[in-house]
Short mmCIF file of C-alpha atoms and ligand atoms in Angstrom, two decimals:
data_model
loop_
_atom_site.label_atom_id
_atom_site.label_comp_id
_atom_site.label_asym_id
_atom_site.label_seq_id
_atom_site.Cartn_x
_atom_site.Cartn_y
_atom_site.Cartn_z
CA MET A 14 0.37 21.87 9.16
CA LYS A 15 1.35 19.92 12.03
CA PHE A 16 -0.29 19.15 15.24
CA ILE A 17 1.26 18.82 18.47
CA SER A 18 0.36 17.29 21.89
CA THR A 19 0.36 19.61 24.99
CA ARG A 20 2.55 17.32 26.40
CA GLY A 21 5.25 17.03 23.78
CA GLN A 22 5.68 13.24 24.04
CA ALA A 23 3.92 12.04 21.04
CA PRO A 24 4.90 12.62 17.30
CA ALA A 25 3.79 15.40 15.23
CA LEU A 26 0.82 14.65 13.13
CA GLY A 27 -1.05 16.44 10.07
CA PHE A 28 -4.57 17.42 10.34
CA SER A 29 -6.46 13.99 9.33
CA ASP A 30 -4.10 11.67 11.38
CA ALA A 31 -4.31 14.14 14.38
CA VAL A 32 -8.51 14.46 13.88
CA ALA A 33 -8.25 10.63 13.74
CA THR A 34 -6.51 10.16 16.75
CA GLY A 35 -8.44 12.13 19.42
CA LEU A 36 -6.20 11.80 22.17
CA ALA A 37 -2.57 11.91 21.65
CA PRO A 38 -0.68 8.98 22.92
CA ASP A 39 0.72 10.55 25.58
CA GLY A 40 -2.24 11.95 27.15
CA GLY A 41 -2.12 15.18 26.04
CA LEU A 42 -4.22 17.37 23.36
CA TYR A 43 -3.46 18.10 19.84
CA LEU A 44 -2.63 21.75 18.87
CA PRO A 45 -1.75 23.71 15.94
CA GLU A 46 2.30 23.67 15.76
CA SER A 47 2.03 27.47 15.48
CA LEU A 48 -1.07 29.65 14.69
CA PRO A 49 -1.77 31.43 11.67
CA ARG A 50 -2.44 35.27 11.83
CA PHE A 51 -5.11 36.48 9.83
CA THR A 52 -4.92 40.42 8.42
CA ALA A 53 -6.75 43.34 8.17
CA GLY A 54 -7.12 42.87 4.39
CA GLU A 55 -8.02 39.37 4.96
CA LEU A 56 -10.97 39.91 7.94
CA ALA A 57 -12.22 42.68 5.54
CA ARG A 58 -12.31 40.00 2.39
CA PHE A 59 -13.75 37.34 4.75
CA ALA A 60 -16.74 39.88 5.44
CA ALA A 61 -18.52 38.93 2.44
CA LEU A 62 -18.31 35.18 2.59
CA SER A 63 -21.17 32.96 3.24
CA TYR A 64 -20.77 30.70 6.49
CA PRO A 65 -19.40 27.59 4.74
CA GLU A 66 -17.06 29.88 2.38
CA LEU A 67 -15.90 31.25 5.34
CA CYS A 68 -15.42 28.11 7.50
CA TYR A 69 -13.79 26.38 4.20
CA GLU A 70 -11.50 29.80 4.46
CA PHE A 71 -10.29 29.32 8.17
CA LEU A 72 -10.02 25.28 7.84
CA SER A 73 -7.68 25.54 4.73
CA ARG A 74 -5.52 26.93 6.85
CA PHE A 75 -4.99 23.97 8.81
CA ALA A 76 -6.35 20.77 7.33
CA THR A 77 -3.65 21.52 4.31
CA ASP A 78 -3.97 17.65 3.74
CA ILE A 79 -7.22 17.42 2.50
CA PRO A 80 -7.07 18.54 -1.02
CA ALA A 81 -9.02 21.83 -1.56
CA ASP A 82 -11.91 20.93 -3.35
CA THR A 83 -12.51 18.08 -0.81
CA LEU A 84 -12.47 19.96 2.01
CA ARG A 85 -14.76 22.60 0.56
CA ALA A 86 -17.61 20.18 -0.10
CA LEU A 87 -17.26 18.42 3.14
CA VAL A 88 -17.59 21.64 5.09
CA ALA A 89 -20.56 22.78 2.62
CA ARG A 90 -22.20 19.53 3.39
CA SER A 91 -21.82 19.90 6.97
CA TYR A 92 -23.96 23.02 7.10
CA THR A 93 -26.94 22.13 4.74
CA THR A 94 -28.86 20.28 7.61
CA PHE A 95 -29.12 24.29 9.86
CA SER A 96 -32.11 24.95 9.15
CA HIS A 97 -31.53 28.96 9.16
CA ALA A 98 -30.20 30.37 6.13
CA ASP A 99 -27.25 32.62 8.23
CA ILE A 100 -26.43 28.93 10.19
CA ALA A 101 -25.03 30.97 13.08
CA PRO A 102 -27.44 34.43 13.05
CA VAL A 103 -26.13 37.33 15.50
CA VAL A 104 -29.29 38.84 17.11
CA LYS A 105 -29.29 42.38 18.46
CA LEU A 106 -31.24 42.89 21.49
CA ASP A 107 -30.24 46.33 22.25
CA GLU A 108 -27.76 48.90 21.62
CA LYS A 109 -25.19 46.84 23.57
CA THR A 110 -26.30 43.24 23.87
CA TYR A 111 -26.36 40.69 20.99
CA VAL A 112 -26.77 37.12 20.89
CA LEU A 113 -25.56 34.63 18.57
CA GLU A 114 -27.55 31.41 18.13
CA LEU A 115 -25.87 28.38 18.06
CA PHE A 116 -28.87 26.10 17.97
CA HIS A 117 -30.09 26.02 14.43
CA GLY A 118 -28.25 22.70 13.73
CA PRO A 119 -30.01 18.96 13.85
CA THR A 120 -30.10 18.79 17.09
CA LEU A 121 -30.73 22.38 18.46
CA ALA A 122 -27.31 23.00 20.49
CA PHE A 123 -24.23 24.16 19.62
CA LYS A 124 -22.33 20.91 19.27
CA ASP A 125 -23.66 20.35 15.85
CA PHE A 126 -21.41 23.08 14.48
CA ALA A 127 -18.37 20.71 15.68
CA LEU A 128 -19.72 17.29 15.39
CA GLN A 129 -21.39 17.63 11.84
CA LEU A 130 -18.08 18.53 10.38
CA LEU A 131 -16.62 15.91 12.35
CA GLY A 132 -19.05 12.98 10.67
CA ASN A 133 -18.11 14.08 7.55
CA LEU A 134 -14.32 14.32 8.15
CA TYR A 135 -14.80 10.85 9.34
CA GLY A 136 -16.82 9.40 6.37
CA HIS A 137 -13.83 10.77 3.61
CA GLN A 138 -11.41 9.34 6.13
CA CYS A 139 -13.37 5.93 5.33
CA GLN A 140 -13.55 6.39 2.11
CA VAL A 141 -9.74 7.22 1.55
CA ARG A 142 -8.55 4.71 3.53
CA GLY A 143 -11.10 1.96 2.46
CA GLN A 144 -11.77 0.75 5.89
CA SER A 145 -14.90 1.52 7.91
CA ILE A 146 -15.22 3.17 11.65
CA ASN A 147 -16.86 2.39 14.64
CA VAL A 148 -17.55 5.48 16.76
CA LEU A 149 -18.09 4.58 20.58
CA GLY A 150 -19.25 6.97 23.22
CA ALA A 151 -21.12 7.25 26.61
CA THR A 152 -22.97 10.27 26.96
CA SER A 153 -25.44 11.79 29.69
CA GLY A 154 -27.40 13.83 26.99
CA ASP A 155 -26.33 16.54 24.13
CA THR A 156 -23.21 15.07 22.57
CA GLY A 157 -24.42 11.70 22.22
CA SER A 158 -27.16 13.19 20.31
CA ALA A 159 -25.12 15.72 18.14
CA ALA A 160 -22.40 13.03 17.33
CA ILE A 161 -25.43 10.50 16.07
CA HIS A 162 -26.56 13.15 13.95
CA GLY A 163 -23.05 13.81 12.63
CA LEU A 164 -22.63 10.00 11.54
CA LEU A 165 -26.26 9.34 10.21
CA GLY A 166 -26.68 7.02 7.67
CA LYS A 167 -22.99 7.61 6.58
CA PRO A 168 -21.48 4.21 4.42
CA GLY A 169 -19.05 2.80 6.28
CA THR A 170 -19.23 4.29 9.68
CA ALA A 171 -21.62 2.72 12.87
CA ILE A 172 -22.05 4.85 16.27
CA PHE A 173 -22.61 3.33 19.57
CA ILE A 174 -23.75 5.69 22.34
CA LEU A 175 -23.98 4.09 26.09
CA TYR A 176 -26.53 6.32 27.83
CA PRO A 177 -28.08 5.73 31.30
CA ASP A 178 -31.48 4.38 30.81
CA GLY A 179 -33.80 6.79 32.41
CA ARG A 180 -31.83 9.25 33.35
CA THR A 181 -31.83 11.51 30.25
CA SER A 182 -34.48 13.87 29.50
CA PRO A 183 -37.27 12.08 27.15
CA LEU A 184 -36.70 14.63 24.01
CA GLN A 185 -32.74 13.94 24.42
CA GLU A 186 -33.65 10.31 24.24
CA ARG A 187 -35.77 10.55 21.43
CA GLN A 188 -32.69 12.61 19.24
CA MET A 189 -30.86 9.56 19.81
CA ALA A 190 -33.25 7.13 19.62
CA CYS A 191 -35.96 7.54 16.80
CA THR A 192 -33.07 8.33 13.67
CA GLY A 193 -34.59 5.30 11.86
CA ALA A 194 -31.04 4.94 10.54
CA ASP A 195 -29.77 1.66 10.75
CA ASN A 196 -25.77 2.51 11.61
CA VAL A 197 -26.98 4.23 14.92
CA HIS A 198 -27.31 2.08 17.90
CA ALA A 199 -28.75 3.90 20.88
CA LEU A 200 -27.52 1.62 24.17
CA ALA A 201 -29.66 2.29 27.26
CA ILE A 202 -27.55 1.12 30.22
CA SER A 203 -29.14 -0.31 33.44
CA GLY A 204 -27.09 2.23 35.78
CA THR A 205 -25.95 5.66 36.30
CA PHE A 206 -23.83 7.86 33.65
CA ASP A 207 -20.57 6.78 35.55
CA ASP A 208 -21.75 3.35 35.08
CA ALA A 209 -21.63 3.85 31.31
CA GLN A 210 -18.35 5.36 31.59
CA ALA A 211 -16.79 2.90 33.35
CA ALA A 212 -17.77 -0.01 30.90
CA LEU A 213 -16.70 2.39 27.99
CA LYS A 214 -12.99 3.00 29.60
CA GLU A 215 -12.67 -0.92 29.98
CA LEU A 216 -13.79 -1.42 26.35
CA PHE A 217 -11.36 1.38 25.14
CA ALA A 218 -8.73 -0.61 27.40
CA ASP A 219 -9.17 -3.65 25.34
CA GLN A 220 -6.28 -3.00 22.42
CA GLU A 221 -7.28 -5.88 20.30
CA PHE A 222 -11.30 -5.17 20.22
CA ARG A 223 -10.18 -1.45 20.03
CA THR A 224 -7.81 -2.17 17.01
CA ARG A 225 -10.03 -4.71 15.29
CA HIS A 226 -13.06 -2.70 15.09
CA ARG A 227 -11.33 0.65 14.39
CA LEU A 228 -12.55 2.21 17.54
CA SER A 229 -12.73 5.90 18.00
CA ALA A 230 -14.20 7.74 20.83
CA VAL A 231 -16.89 10.30 21.04
CA ASN A 232 -15.32 13.52 23.13
CA SER A 233 -14.69 17.09 23.39
CA ILE A 234 -11.36 16.74 22.85
CA ASN A 235 -11.18 16.41 19.24
CA LEU A 236 -9.33 19.02 17.65
CA ALA A 237 -11.70 19.47 15.01
CA ARG A 238 -13.99 20.36 17.32
CA ILE A 239 -12.14 23.44 18.19
CA LEU A 240 -11.30 24.70 15.03
CA ALA A 241 -15.18 24.41 13.76
CA GLN A 242 -15.90 26.40 16.67
CA CYS A 243 -13.42 29.30 16.02
CA VAL A 244 -15.35 29.99 12.79
CA TYR A 245 -18.65 31.06 14.31
CA TYR A 246 -16.94 33.12 16.32
CA LEU A 247 -15.01 35.06 13.38
CA TRP A 248 -18.52 35.03 11.56
CA ALA A 249 -20.16 36.75 14.58
CA TRP A 250 -17.22 39.25 14.99
CA LEU A 251 -17.53 40.27 11.55
CA ARG A 252 -21.37 40.71 11.46
CA LEU A 253 -21.00 43.24 14.71
CA PRO A 254 -21.20 46.82 13.94
CA ALA A 255 -17.80 48.11 13.19
CA GLY A 256 -17.51 50.64 16.24
CA VAL A 257 -18.59 47.89 18.50
CA ARG A 258 -17.12 44.80 17.04
CA GLU A 259 -13.46 45.43 19.05
CA GLU A 260 -15.33 46.62 22.47
CA THR A 261 -17.25 43.59 22.73
CA GLU A 262 -17.34 41.09 25.75
CA TRP A 263 -17.94 37.31 24.56
CA VAL A 264 -20.17 35.61 26.96
CA VAL A 265 -19.64 31.76 26.84
CA PRO A 266 -22.11 29.63 28.69
CA THR A 267 -19.14 26.87 30.00
CA GLY A 268 -18.68 23.72 30.83
CA ASN A 269 -15.52 21.36 29.10
CA PHE A 270 -13.98 24.61 28.03
CA GLY A 271 -14.09 23.94 24.62
CA ASN A 272 -16.44 26.75 23.52
CA VAL A 273 -14.44 29.60 24.63
CA LEU A 274 -11.19 28.08 23.95
CA ALA A 275 -11.97 28.29 20.51
CA GLY A 276 -13.04 31.97 20.85
CA TRP A 277 -9.83 32.70 22.93
CA LEU A 278 -7.80 30.94 20.04
CA LEU A 279 -8.96 32.86 17.41
CA GLN A 280 -8.07 35.94 19.45
CA LYS A 281 -4.68 34.57 19.31
CA MET A 282 -5.04 34.27 15.31
CA GLY A 283 -5.10 38.30 15.36
CA VAL A 284 -8.90 38.74 15.14
CA PRO A 285 -9.45 41.54 17.95
CA LEU A 286 -12.19 39.99 20.07
CA HIS A 287 -12.06 41.89 23.25
CA SER A 288 -12.53 39.91 26.51
CA PHE A 289 -14.75 36.46 27.34
CA ARG A 290 -16.73 35.68 30.29
CA VAL A 291 -16.74 32.03 31.75
CA ALA A 292 -20.37 31.87 32.51
CA THR A 293 -20.74 28.42 34.49
CA ASN A 294 -23.71 27.11 36.63
CA GLN A 295 -23.43 25.85 39.91
CA ASN A 296 -20.40 23.65 38.97
CA ASP A 297 -18.23 26.47 39.33
CA ILE A 298 -14.43 24.94 39.19
CA LEU A 299 -13.73 27.31 36.42
CA HIS A 300 -15.40 30.44 38.23
CA ARG A 301 -13.50 29.66 41.11
CA LEU A 302 -10.36 29.34 38.62
CA PHE A 303 -10.81 32.75 36.97
CA THR A 304 -11.49 34.54 39.98
CA THR A 305 -9.07 33.00 42.28
CA GLY A 306 -6.22 30.71 40.62
CA ASP A 307 -7.60 28.06 42.78
CA TYR A 308 -8.17 24.54 40.15
CA ARG A 309 -9.96 22.26 42.03
CA VAL A 310 -12.17 19.22 41.58
CA GLY A 311 -15.64 19.40 43.15
CA VAL A 312 -18.59 17.19 43.10
CA VAL A 313 -21.04 17.53 40.59
CA THR A 314 -24.65 18.46 41.72
CA PRO A 315 -27.23 17.91 39.05
CA SER A 316 -28.69 21.24 37.55
CA LEU A 317 -30.96 22.74 35.14
CA ALA A 318 -28.26 23.50 32.83
CA PRO A 319 -27.33 19.80 32.35
CA SER A 320 -24.81 19.87 29.55
CA MET A 321 -22.56 22.40 32.01
CA ASP A 322 -22.52 19.84 35.03
CA ILE A 323 -18.89 18.93 34.97
CA GLN A 324 -15.79 18.22 37.55
CA VAL A 325 -12.85 18.94 35.43
CA SER A 326 -12.85 20.57 32.05
CA SER A 327 -10.76 18.54 29.88
CA ASN A 328 -10.08 21.18 27.21
CA PHE A 329 -8.30 23.70 30.01
CA GLU A 330 -5.42 21.95 29.28
CA ARG A 331 -4.78 23.46 25.57
CA PHE A 332 -5.44 27.12 27.55
CA LEU A 333 -2.78 25.98 30.22
CA TYR A 334 -0.42 24.84 27.51
CA PHE A 335 -0.32 28.73 26.14
CA SER A 336 -0.05 30.14 29.92
CA VAL A 337 2.86 28.05 30.90
CA GLY A 338 4.65 29.94 27.63
CA ARG A 339 4.28 26.75 25.55
CA ASP A 340 6.36 24.20 27.63
CA PRO A 341 5.06 20.85 27.61
CA ALA A 342 7.32 19.70 30.82
CA LYS A 343 5.37 22.63 32.86
CA VAL A 344 2.05 21.08 31.48
CA ARG A 345 2.95 17.63 32.52
CA GLU A 346 4.01 18.53 35.93
CA ILE A 347 0.75 20.76 36.57
CA MET A 348 -1.24 18.03 35.44
CA GLU A 349 0.36 15.24 36.89
CA THR A 350 0.04 17.43 40.29
CA PHE A 351 -3.60 17.88 39.44
CA LYS A 352 -4.24 14.20 38.87
CA ARG A 353 -2.77 12.95 42.33
CA THR A 354 -4.17 16.03 44.64
CA GLY A 355 -7.50 17.26 42.73
CA ALA A 356 -6.17 20.71 42.87
CA TYR A 357 -3.55 23.33 41.62
CA THR A 358 -2.81 26.91 42.62
CA PHE A 359 -2.17 29.52 39.87
CA GLU A 360 0.21 32.34 40.76
CA ASN A 361 1.23 34.25 38.10
CA PHE A 362 -1.92 33.76 35.84
CA ASP A 363 -2.86 35.61 32.88
CA ARG A 364 -6.31 36.73 33.61
CA ASP A 365 -6.77 39.46 31.39
CA THR A 366 -8.95 38.69 28.90
CA PHE A 367 -11.08 36.19 31.09
CA THR A 368 -13.88 37.17 33.98
CA ALA A 369 -16.35 34.57 35.13
CA SER A 370 -19.62 34.35 36.51
CA ARG A 371 -21.73 31.53 38.66
CA THR A 372 -25.37 30.93 38.16
CA THR A 373 -27.35 28.76 40.60
CA ASP A 374 -30.37 26.77 39.88
CA GLU A 375 -32.12 29.19 41.92
CA GLU A 376 -31.54 31.84 39.63
CA ILE A 377 -31.77 30.51 36.32
CA PRO A 378 -35.50 30.50 36.05
CA SER A 379 -35.52 34.38 37.17
CA ILE A 380 -33.14 35.47 34.73
CA ILE A 381 -35.36 33.47 31.70
CA ARG A 382 -38.12 35.64 33.31
CA GLN A 383 -36.57 38.95 33.25
CA VAL A 384 -34.63 38.25 29.83
CA TYR A 385 -38.30 37.78 28.24
CA GLN A 386 -39.62 40.75 30.28
CA ASP A 387 -36.94 43.13 28.77
CA TYR A 388 -36.19 41.96 25.51
CA ASN A 389 -38.80 39.62 24.57
CA TYR A 390 -36.37 36.49 24.06
CA ILE A 391 -36.42 33.28 25.35
CA ALA A 392 -33.11 32.13 26.49
CA ASP A 393 -32.75 28.51 27.23
CA PRO A 394 -31.35 27.61 30.62
CA HIS A 395 -27.45 27.40 29.78
CA THR A 396 -27.87 30.66 28.03
CA ALA A 397 -29.44 32.06 31.03
CA CYS A 398 -26.64 31.53 33.11
CA GLY A 399 -24.87 34.13 30.07
CA PHE A 400 -27.59 36.60 30.79
CA LYS A 401 -26.29 37.34 34.59
CA SER A 402 -24.87 40.43 35.27
CA LEU A 403 -24.03 41.55 32.01
CA SER A 404 -21.48 44.47 31.44
CA LYS A 405 -22.44 47.88 32.21
CA GLU A 406 -19.32 49.22 30.68
CA ARG A 407 -19.34 47.65 27.02
CA PRO A 408 -21.38 45.96 24.51
CA SER A 409 -21.88 42.10 25.34
CA ILE A 410 -22.61 39.06 23.04
CA VAL A 411 -23.92 36.19 24.69
CA LEU A 412 -23.53 33.16 22.80
CA ALA A 413 -26.95 31.28 23.01
CA THR A 414 -25.59 27.48 23.30
CA ALA A 415 -29.05 25.44 22.86
CA SER A 416 -32.78 26.05 21.70
CA PRO A 417 -35.46 26.75 24.57
CA ALA A 418 -37.12 24.09 23.13
CA LYS A 419 -35.07 21.27 24.35
CA PHE A 420 -35.66 22.60 27.75
CA PRO A 421 -39.60 23.10 28.08
CA GLU A 422 -40.22 22.20 31.58
CA THR A 423 -37.62 25.30 32.73
CA ILE A 424 -39.36 27.45 30.16
CA THR A 425 -42.83 26.61 30.86
CA SER A 426 -42.29 26.92 34.69
CA ALA A 427 -40.26 30.18 34.51
CA ILE A 428 -42.33 32.36 31.98
CA LYS A 429 -45.73 30.15 31.17
CA ILE A 430 -45.06 29.59 27.62
CA GLU A 431 -44.13 26.35 26.15
CA PRO A 432 -41.23 26.39 23.46
CA THR A 433 -41.32 23.99 20.46
CA ALA A 434 -39.31 23.26 17.74
CA PRO A 435 -40.33 21.29 14.33
CA SER A 436 -37.98 18.87 14.49
CA LEU A 437 -38.73 17.90 18.03
CA GLU A 438 -42.61 17.79 17.32
CA ALA A 439 -41.33 15.22 14.33
CA LEU A 440 -39.70 13.25 16.71
CA LYS A 441 -42.61 12.86 18.70
CA ALA A 442 -44.36 10.45 16.04
CA LYS A 443 -41.38 8.30 15.16
CA PRO A 444 -40.57 4.96 17.21
CA LEU A 445 -38.20 4.88 19.37
CA VAL A 446 -35.62 2.14 18.93
CA LYS A 447 -33.10 1.46 21.93
CA HIS A 448 -31.31 -1.69 23.21
CA LYS A 449 -31.38 -2.53 26.69
CA LEU A 450 -28.30 -3.62 28.14
CA PRO A 451 -26.36 -4.36 31.71
CA ALA A 452 -23.63 -1.63 32.78
CA ASP A 453 -21.06 -4.77 31.97
CA ALA A 454 -18.58 -4.25 29.32
CA ALA A 455 -18.67 -8.19 28.35
CA ALA A 456 -22.51 -7.54 27.63
CA ILE A 457 -21.63 -4.28 25.47
CA ARG A 458 -18.39 -5.98 23.90
CA ALA A 459 -20.57 -8.91 22.54
CA TYR A 460 -23.39 -6.56 21.26
CA ILE A 461 -20.46 -4.38 19.54
CA ASP A 462 -18.95 -7.66 18.21
CA ARG A 463 -22.46 -8.23 16.47
CA HIS A 464 -23.35 -4.77 14.94
CA ALA A 465 -19.79 -3.47 14.07
CA VAL A 466 -19.26 -2.46 10.24
C1 PLP B 519 -21.76 21.06 25.75
C2 PLP B 519 -22.80 22.55 26.20
C3 PLP B 519 -22.52 23.17 26.87
C4 PLP B 519 -20.78 23.38 27.36
O1 PLP B 519 -19.66 23.80 26.59
P1 PLP B 519 -18.30 23.31 26.73
O2 PLP B 519 -17.53 23.15 25.09
O3 PLP B 519 -18.19 22.34 27.19
O4 PLP B 519 -17.82 24.63 27.63
C5 PLP B 519 -22.90 24.55 27.19
N1 PLP B 519 -24.39 24.53 26.55
C6 PLP B 519 -24.73 23.42 26.10
C7 PLP B 519 -26.49 23.78 25.79
C8 PLP B 519 -24.31 22.22 25.52
O5 PLP B 519 -24.35 21.52 24.97
#
């Protein structure tokens, strides 16, 4: 299987190269050259598989350049770090309401599904090529900690995560800075997230530095992340009752559009998922897009669901590619207009399978309270956005993207109960090791020069 760029001006690559490359050299994102179609017979057979077995079956259609036994072992290892036997349990709240819990991984948010696997893929690549990899990223929270836990202690790798000192939640900082692993570098930058991001861009623009350290970026556009996320939709679809599964709306708390895109791609592979709701917080670029066709950059306002505080949804370009009939020239034209003007209006936009909702910070605590009253279930602030206005006509499955234990302040103020998780309690006892640096590319470069593997 080959992978092509949405912008059509980069060579097609095999799976491992596309994963190692991340962003295509023409600025586009990688997609499978053709999508497999799963038959009813295959789906029936999949129902009996464990989560890692199902993940292997799915990925083996794409990762055709990794030997079967190796891929099977990499996948199995990726999900041993999860604390729930089902990996992604489906919880029934009532006849029409289900939750897919995606927060039983090491950092208690759904990004672990992809980043545990990506960490093992990187580790495998180091072995095959006999070369080390240095991973570098900037984070305002969840992605950085999930990436760190994907690479924790892996030989031949080091990870450097820049974050704005004092501006992530204390628990998020502990998840990054209390790992005790020698190959993890939590770099607390004086300044804002944008300052950290700007320094990072400067470092990646330095070709010599980049090549010398075999630097790889942590970001939300890696192909492996999207494919790993397709699996839990398939898993959950197989677990919904037979009369319900083809009628259910999938409600997805959304920021960068990576999570919901994975479900939609699975639907294109012949698995009959009915429809999707894109649930945004008050940063609502995608809500406006799906309700009006207007795609327009707004100003980010920090919210109670911080992992969805985004301006531009980078993964949207993959959806766009299909929406314009797989025409890379059209994708280039639209992305160029968008870059130049900050806006694009879609006219003949297929919105059939998507609806959207928007939830403000005023609404989040009252939704948490309502869900707790109705179902005795605690939803985190991101998941709460999904519980807004559930469909009256059809069953819903809400994707729970983070554990409530990651957001004790919001939950306690809403329902007077303080949620906890054993892994977070354990962190509080561990020493915090962070390296303070100025938001200056030269200082960060010098640090990486000293610590790269
Ligand atoms: C990253 C994240 C999201 C948003 O997911 P996207 O793939 O960016 O749409 C939602 N909830 C939580 C808890 C997250 O960490």
